[in-house]
mmCIF file of C-alpha atoms in Angstrom:
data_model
loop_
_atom_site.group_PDB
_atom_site.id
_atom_site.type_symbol
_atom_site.label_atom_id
_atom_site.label_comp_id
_atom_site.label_asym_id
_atom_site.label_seq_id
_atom_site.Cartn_x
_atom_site.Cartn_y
_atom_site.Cartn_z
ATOM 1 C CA UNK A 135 0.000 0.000 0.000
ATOM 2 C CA UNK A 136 1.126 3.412 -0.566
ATOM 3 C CA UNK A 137 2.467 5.255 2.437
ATOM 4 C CA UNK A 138 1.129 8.939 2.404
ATOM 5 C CA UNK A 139 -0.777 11.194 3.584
ATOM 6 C CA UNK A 140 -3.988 11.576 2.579
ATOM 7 C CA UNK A 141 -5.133 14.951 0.662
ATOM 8 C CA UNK A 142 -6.902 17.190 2.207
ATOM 9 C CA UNK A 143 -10.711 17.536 2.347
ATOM 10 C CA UNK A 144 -10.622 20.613 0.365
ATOM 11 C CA UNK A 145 -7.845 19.392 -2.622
ATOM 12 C CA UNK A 146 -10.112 15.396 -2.861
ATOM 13 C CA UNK A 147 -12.563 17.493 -3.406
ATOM 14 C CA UNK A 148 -10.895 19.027 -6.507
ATOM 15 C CA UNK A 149 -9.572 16.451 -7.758
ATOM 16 C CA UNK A 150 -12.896 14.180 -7.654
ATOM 17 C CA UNK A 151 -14.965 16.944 -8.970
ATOM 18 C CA UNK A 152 -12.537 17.693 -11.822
ATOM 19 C CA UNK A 153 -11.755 13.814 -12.464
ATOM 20 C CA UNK A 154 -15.517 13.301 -12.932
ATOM 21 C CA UNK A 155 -16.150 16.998 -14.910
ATOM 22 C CA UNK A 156 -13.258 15.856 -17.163
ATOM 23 C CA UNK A 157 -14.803 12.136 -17.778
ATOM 24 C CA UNK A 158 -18.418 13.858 -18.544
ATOM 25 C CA UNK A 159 -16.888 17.049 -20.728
ATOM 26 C CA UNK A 160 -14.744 13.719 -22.671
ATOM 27 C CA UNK A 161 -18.066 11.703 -23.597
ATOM 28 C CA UNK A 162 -19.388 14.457 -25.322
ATOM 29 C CA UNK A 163 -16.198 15.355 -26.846
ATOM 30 C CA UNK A 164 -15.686 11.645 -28.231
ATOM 31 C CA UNK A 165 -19.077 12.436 -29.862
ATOM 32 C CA UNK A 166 -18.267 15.405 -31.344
ATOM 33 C CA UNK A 167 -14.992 13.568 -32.468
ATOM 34 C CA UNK A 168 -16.671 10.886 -34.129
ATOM 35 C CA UNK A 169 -18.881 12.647 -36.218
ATOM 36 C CA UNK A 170 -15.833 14.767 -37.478
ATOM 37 C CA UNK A 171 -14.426 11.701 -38.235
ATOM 38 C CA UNK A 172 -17.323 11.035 -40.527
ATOM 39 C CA UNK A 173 -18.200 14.428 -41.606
ATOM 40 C CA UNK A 174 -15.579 16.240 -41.908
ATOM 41 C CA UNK A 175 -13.980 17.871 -45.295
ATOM 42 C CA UNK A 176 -10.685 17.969 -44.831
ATOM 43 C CA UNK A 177 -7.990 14.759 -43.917
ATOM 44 C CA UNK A 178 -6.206 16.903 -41.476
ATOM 45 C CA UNK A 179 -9.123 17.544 -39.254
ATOM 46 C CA UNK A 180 -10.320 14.015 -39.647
ATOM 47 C CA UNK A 181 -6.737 13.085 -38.309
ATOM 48 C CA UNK A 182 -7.207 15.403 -35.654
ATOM 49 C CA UNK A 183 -10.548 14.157 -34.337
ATOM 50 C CA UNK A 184 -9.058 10.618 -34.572
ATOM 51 C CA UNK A 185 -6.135 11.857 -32.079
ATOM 52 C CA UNK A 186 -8.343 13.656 -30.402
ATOM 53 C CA UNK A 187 -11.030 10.304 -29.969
ATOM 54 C CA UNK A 188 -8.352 8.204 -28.593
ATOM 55 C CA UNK A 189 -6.860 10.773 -26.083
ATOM 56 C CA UNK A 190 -9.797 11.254 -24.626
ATOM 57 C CA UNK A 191 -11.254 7.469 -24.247
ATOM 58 C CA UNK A 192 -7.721 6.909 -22.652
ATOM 59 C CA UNK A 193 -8.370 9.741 -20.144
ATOM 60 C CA UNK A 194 -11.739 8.632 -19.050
ATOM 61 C CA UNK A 195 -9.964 5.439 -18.468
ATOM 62 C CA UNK A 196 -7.548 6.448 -16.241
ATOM 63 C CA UNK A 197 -10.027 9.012 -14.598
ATOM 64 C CA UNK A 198 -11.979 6.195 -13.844
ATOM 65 C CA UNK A 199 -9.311 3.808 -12.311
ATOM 66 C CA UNK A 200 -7.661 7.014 -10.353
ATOM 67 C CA UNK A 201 -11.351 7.899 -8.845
ATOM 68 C CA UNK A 202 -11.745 3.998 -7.817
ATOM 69 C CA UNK A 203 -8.395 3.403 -6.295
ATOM 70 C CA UNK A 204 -7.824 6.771 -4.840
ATOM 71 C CA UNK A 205 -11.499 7.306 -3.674
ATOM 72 C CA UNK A 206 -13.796 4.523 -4.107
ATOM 73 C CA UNK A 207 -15.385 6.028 -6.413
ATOM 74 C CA UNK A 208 -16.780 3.893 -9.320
ATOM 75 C CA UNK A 209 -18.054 6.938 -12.042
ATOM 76 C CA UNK A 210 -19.579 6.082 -15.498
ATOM 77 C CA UNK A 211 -19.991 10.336 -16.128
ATOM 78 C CA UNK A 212 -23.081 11.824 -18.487
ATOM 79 C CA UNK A 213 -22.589 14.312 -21.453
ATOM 80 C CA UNK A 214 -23.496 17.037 -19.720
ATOM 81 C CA UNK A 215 -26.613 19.413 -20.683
ATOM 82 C CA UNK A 216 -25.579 22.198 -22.291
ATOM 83 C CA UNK A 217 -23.038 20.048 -24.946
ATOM 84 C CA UNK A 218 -26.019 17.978 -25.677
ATOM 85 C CA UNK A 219 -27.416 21.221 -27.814
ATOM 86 C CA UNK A 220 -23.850 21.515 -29.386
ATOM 87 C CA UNK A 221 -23.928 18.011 -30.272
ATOM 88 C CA UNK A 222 -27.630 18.137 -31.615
ATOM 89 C CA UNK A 223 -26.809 21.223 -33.627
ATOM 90 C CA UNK A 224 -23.523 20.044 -35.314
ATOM 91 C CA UNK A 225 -25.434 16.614 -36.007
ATOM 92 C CA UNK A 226 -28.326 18.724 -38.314
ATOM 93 C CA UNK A 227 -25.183 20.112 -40.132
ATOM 94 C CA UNK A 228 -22.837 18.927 -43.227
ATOM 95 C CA UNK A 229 -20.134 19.291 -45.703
ATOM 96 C CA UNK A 230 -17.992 22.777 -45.123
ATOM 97 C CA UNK A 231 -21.223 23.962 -42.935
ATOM 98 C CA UNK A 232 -20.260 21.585 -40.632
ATOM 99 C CA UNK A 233 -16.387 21.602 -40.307
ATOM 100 C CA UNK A 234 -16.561 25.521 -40.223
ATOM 101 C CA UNK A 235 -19.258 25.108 -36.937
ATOM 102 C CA UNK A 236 -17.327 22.113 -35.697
ATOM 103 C CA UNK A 237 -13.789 24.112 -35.897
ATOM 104 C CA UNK A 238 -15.448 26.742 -33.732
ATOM 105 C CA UNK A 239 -17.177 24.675 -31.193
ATOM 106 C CA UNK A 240 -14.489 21.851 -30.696
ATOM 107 C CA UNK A 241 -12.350 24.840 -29.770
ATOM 108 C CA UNK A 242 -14.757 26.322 -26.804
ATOM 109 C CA UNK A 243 -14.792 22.934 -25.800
ATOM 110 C CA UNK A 244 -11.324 22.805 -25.636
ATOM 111 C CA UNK A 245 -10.522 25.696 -24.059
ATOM 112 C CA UNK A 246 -13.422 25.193 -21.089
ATOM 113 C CA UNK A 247 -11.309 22.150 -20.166
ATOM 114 C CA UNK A 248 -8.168 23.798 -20.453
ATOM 115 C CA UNK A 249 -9.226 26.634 -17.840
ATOM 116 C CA UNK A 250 -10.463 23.594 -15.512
ATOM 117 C CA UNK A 251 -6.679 21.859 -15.638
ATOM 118 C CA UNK A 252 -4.821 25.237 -14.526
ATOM 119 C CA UNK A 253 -6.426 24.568 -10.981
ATOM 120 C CA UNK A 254 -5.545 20.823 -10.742
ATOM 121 C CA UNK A 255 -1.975 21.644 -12.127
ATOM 122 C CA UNK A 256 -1.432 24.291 -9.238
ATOM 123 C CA UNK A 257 -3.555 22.858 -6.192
ATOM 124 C CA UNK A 258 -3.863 18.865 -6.835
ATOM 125 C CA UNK A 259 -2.369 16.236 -4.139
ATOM 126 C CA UNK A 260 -1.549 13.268 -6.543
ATOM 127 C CA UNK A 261 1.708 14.631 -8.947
ATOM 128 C CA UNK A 262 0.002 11.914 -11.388
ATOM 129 C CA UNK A 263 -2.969 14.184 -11.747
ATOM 130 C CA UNK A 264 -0.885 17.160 -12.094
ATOM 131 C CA UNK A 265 0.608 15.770 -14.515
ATOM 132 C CA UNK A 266 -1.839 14.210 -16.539
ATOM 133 C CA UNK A 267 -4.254 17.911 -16.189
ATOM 134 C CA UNK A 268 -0.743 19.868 -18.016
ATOM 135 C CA UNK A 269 -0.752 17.300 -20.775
ATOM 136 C CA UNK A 270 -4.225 18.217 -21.271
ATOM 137 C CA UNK A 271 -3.333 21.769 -21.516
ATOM 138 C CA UNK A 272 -1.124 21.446 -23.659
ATOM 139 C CA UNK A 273 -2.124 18.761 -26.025
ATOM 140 C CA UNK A 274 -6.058 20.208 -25.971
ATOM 141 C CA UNK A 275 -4.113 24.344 -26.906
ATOM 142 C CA UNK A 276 -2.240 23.158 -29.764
ATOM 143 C CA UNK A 277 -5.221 21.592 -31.056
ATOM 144 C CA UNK A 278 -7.363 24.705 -30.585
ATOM 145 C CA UNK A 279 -4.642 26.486 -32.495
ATOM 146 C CA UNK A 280 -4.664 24.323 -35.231
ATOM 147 C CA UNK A 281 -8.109 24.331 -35.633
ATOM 148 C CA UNK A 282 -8.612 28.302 -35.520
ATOM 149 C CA UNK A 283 -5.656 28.440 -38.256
ATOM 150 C CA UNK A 284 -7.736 26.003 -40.577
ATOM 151 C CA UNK A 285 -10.711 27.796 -39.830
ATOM 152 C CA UNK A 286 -9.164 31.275 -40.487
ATOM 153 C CA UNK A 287 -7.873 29.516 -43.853
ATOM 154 C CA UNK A 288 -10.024 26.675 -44.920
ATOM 155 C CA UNK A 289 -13.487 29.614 -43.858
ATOM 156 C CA UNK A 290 -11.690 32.786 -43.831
ATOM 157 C CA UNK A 291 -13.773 32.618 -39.975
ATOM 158 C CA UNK A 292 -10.861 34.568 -38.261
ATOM 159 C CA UNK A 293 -12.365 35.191 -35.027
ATOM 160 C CA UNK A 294 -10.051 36.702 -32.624
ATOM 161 C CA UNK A 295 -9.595 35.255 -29.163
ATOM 162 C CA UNK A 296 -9.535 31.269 -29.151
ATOM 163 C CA UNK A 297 -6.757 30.841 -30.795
ATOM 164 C CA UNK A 298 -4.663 33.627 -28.484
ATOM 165 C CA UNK A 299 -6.480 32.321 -25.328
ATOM 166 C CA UNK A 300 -4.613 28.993 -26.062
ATOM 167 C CA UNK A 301 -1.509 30.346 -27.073
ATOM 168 C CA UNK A 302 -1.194 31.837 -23.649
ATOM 169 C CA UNK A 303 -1.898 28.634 -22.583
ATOM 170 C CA UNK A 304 0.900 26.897 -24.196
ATOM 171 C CA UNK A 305 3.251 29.554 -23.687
ATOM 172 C CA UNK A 306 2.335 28.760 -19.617
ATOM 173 C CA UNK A 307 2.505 25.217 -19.484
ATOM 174 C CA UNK A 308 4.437 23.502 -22.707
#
């Protein structure tokens, strides 16, 4: 058995509440990933998605073996409400209609995760978790960068603000 001290109430709470925030925000972005996979334009984002797919199944995976052995806490996670109508509106969409709403949306999604992980990086117990919440950071702001560069070219969408929200981000943490 592992001999340390337990974390305190305040930081299991943190952890548990963004292990099982993570595993729900993750179902609905393997959703979102597998319909780019299908409906997507472009190779490159469908390569993306795919990347994107299996980080996040392996996540939830490990979220859900951290949460049992750490806590005893067996979690299956929902998709939560409000990605539900991102996921219902993206499905009644298509061709470039689709990738340039997708581009957009896969990137807020990103980056609401990404603001979640700066916490857990600074105030998490377990250096595992710490770990694992950086990686996220910085795999999840290269991808939003990526994506707002395709959209700016692919759409000529050039929204400010995503893509300089994550490269703060990565400047921070890679």
């Amino acid at each position: 058995s592992l001999n340390r001290a337990a974390p305190q109430p305040s930081v299991a709470k943190l952890e548990i509440d963004y292990m099982q925030e993570t595993i729900d925000h993750h179902l609905a972005g393997i959703v979102m990933a597998q319909m780019c996979t299908q409906k997507a334009v472009h190779e490159e984002l469908r390569q993306l998605c795919r990347e994107s797919l299996a980080s996040q199944q392996r996540q939830i995976a490990l979220y859900r073996t951290w949460l049992q052995e750490w806590y005893g806490i067996s979690y299956t996670g929902e998709i939560p409400q409000s990605a539900e109508q991102d996921i219902e509106r993206l499905s009644e969409l298509s061709g470039a209609a689709f990738e340039d709403e997708f581009l957009e949306e896969f990137s807020k999604h990103h980056l609401m995760i990404i603001k979640q992980s700066e916490h857990v990086v600074r105030r998490a117990y377990h250096e595992e978790l710490r770990r694992e919440a950086r990686m996220t950071i910085v795999n999840q702001s290269r991808q939003v960068i990526m994506m707002q560069t395709w959209d700016c070219t692919w759409y000529d969408d050039c929204r400010q603000g995503l893509k300089e929200q994550a490269e703060r981000f990565l400047q921070e943490y890679a």
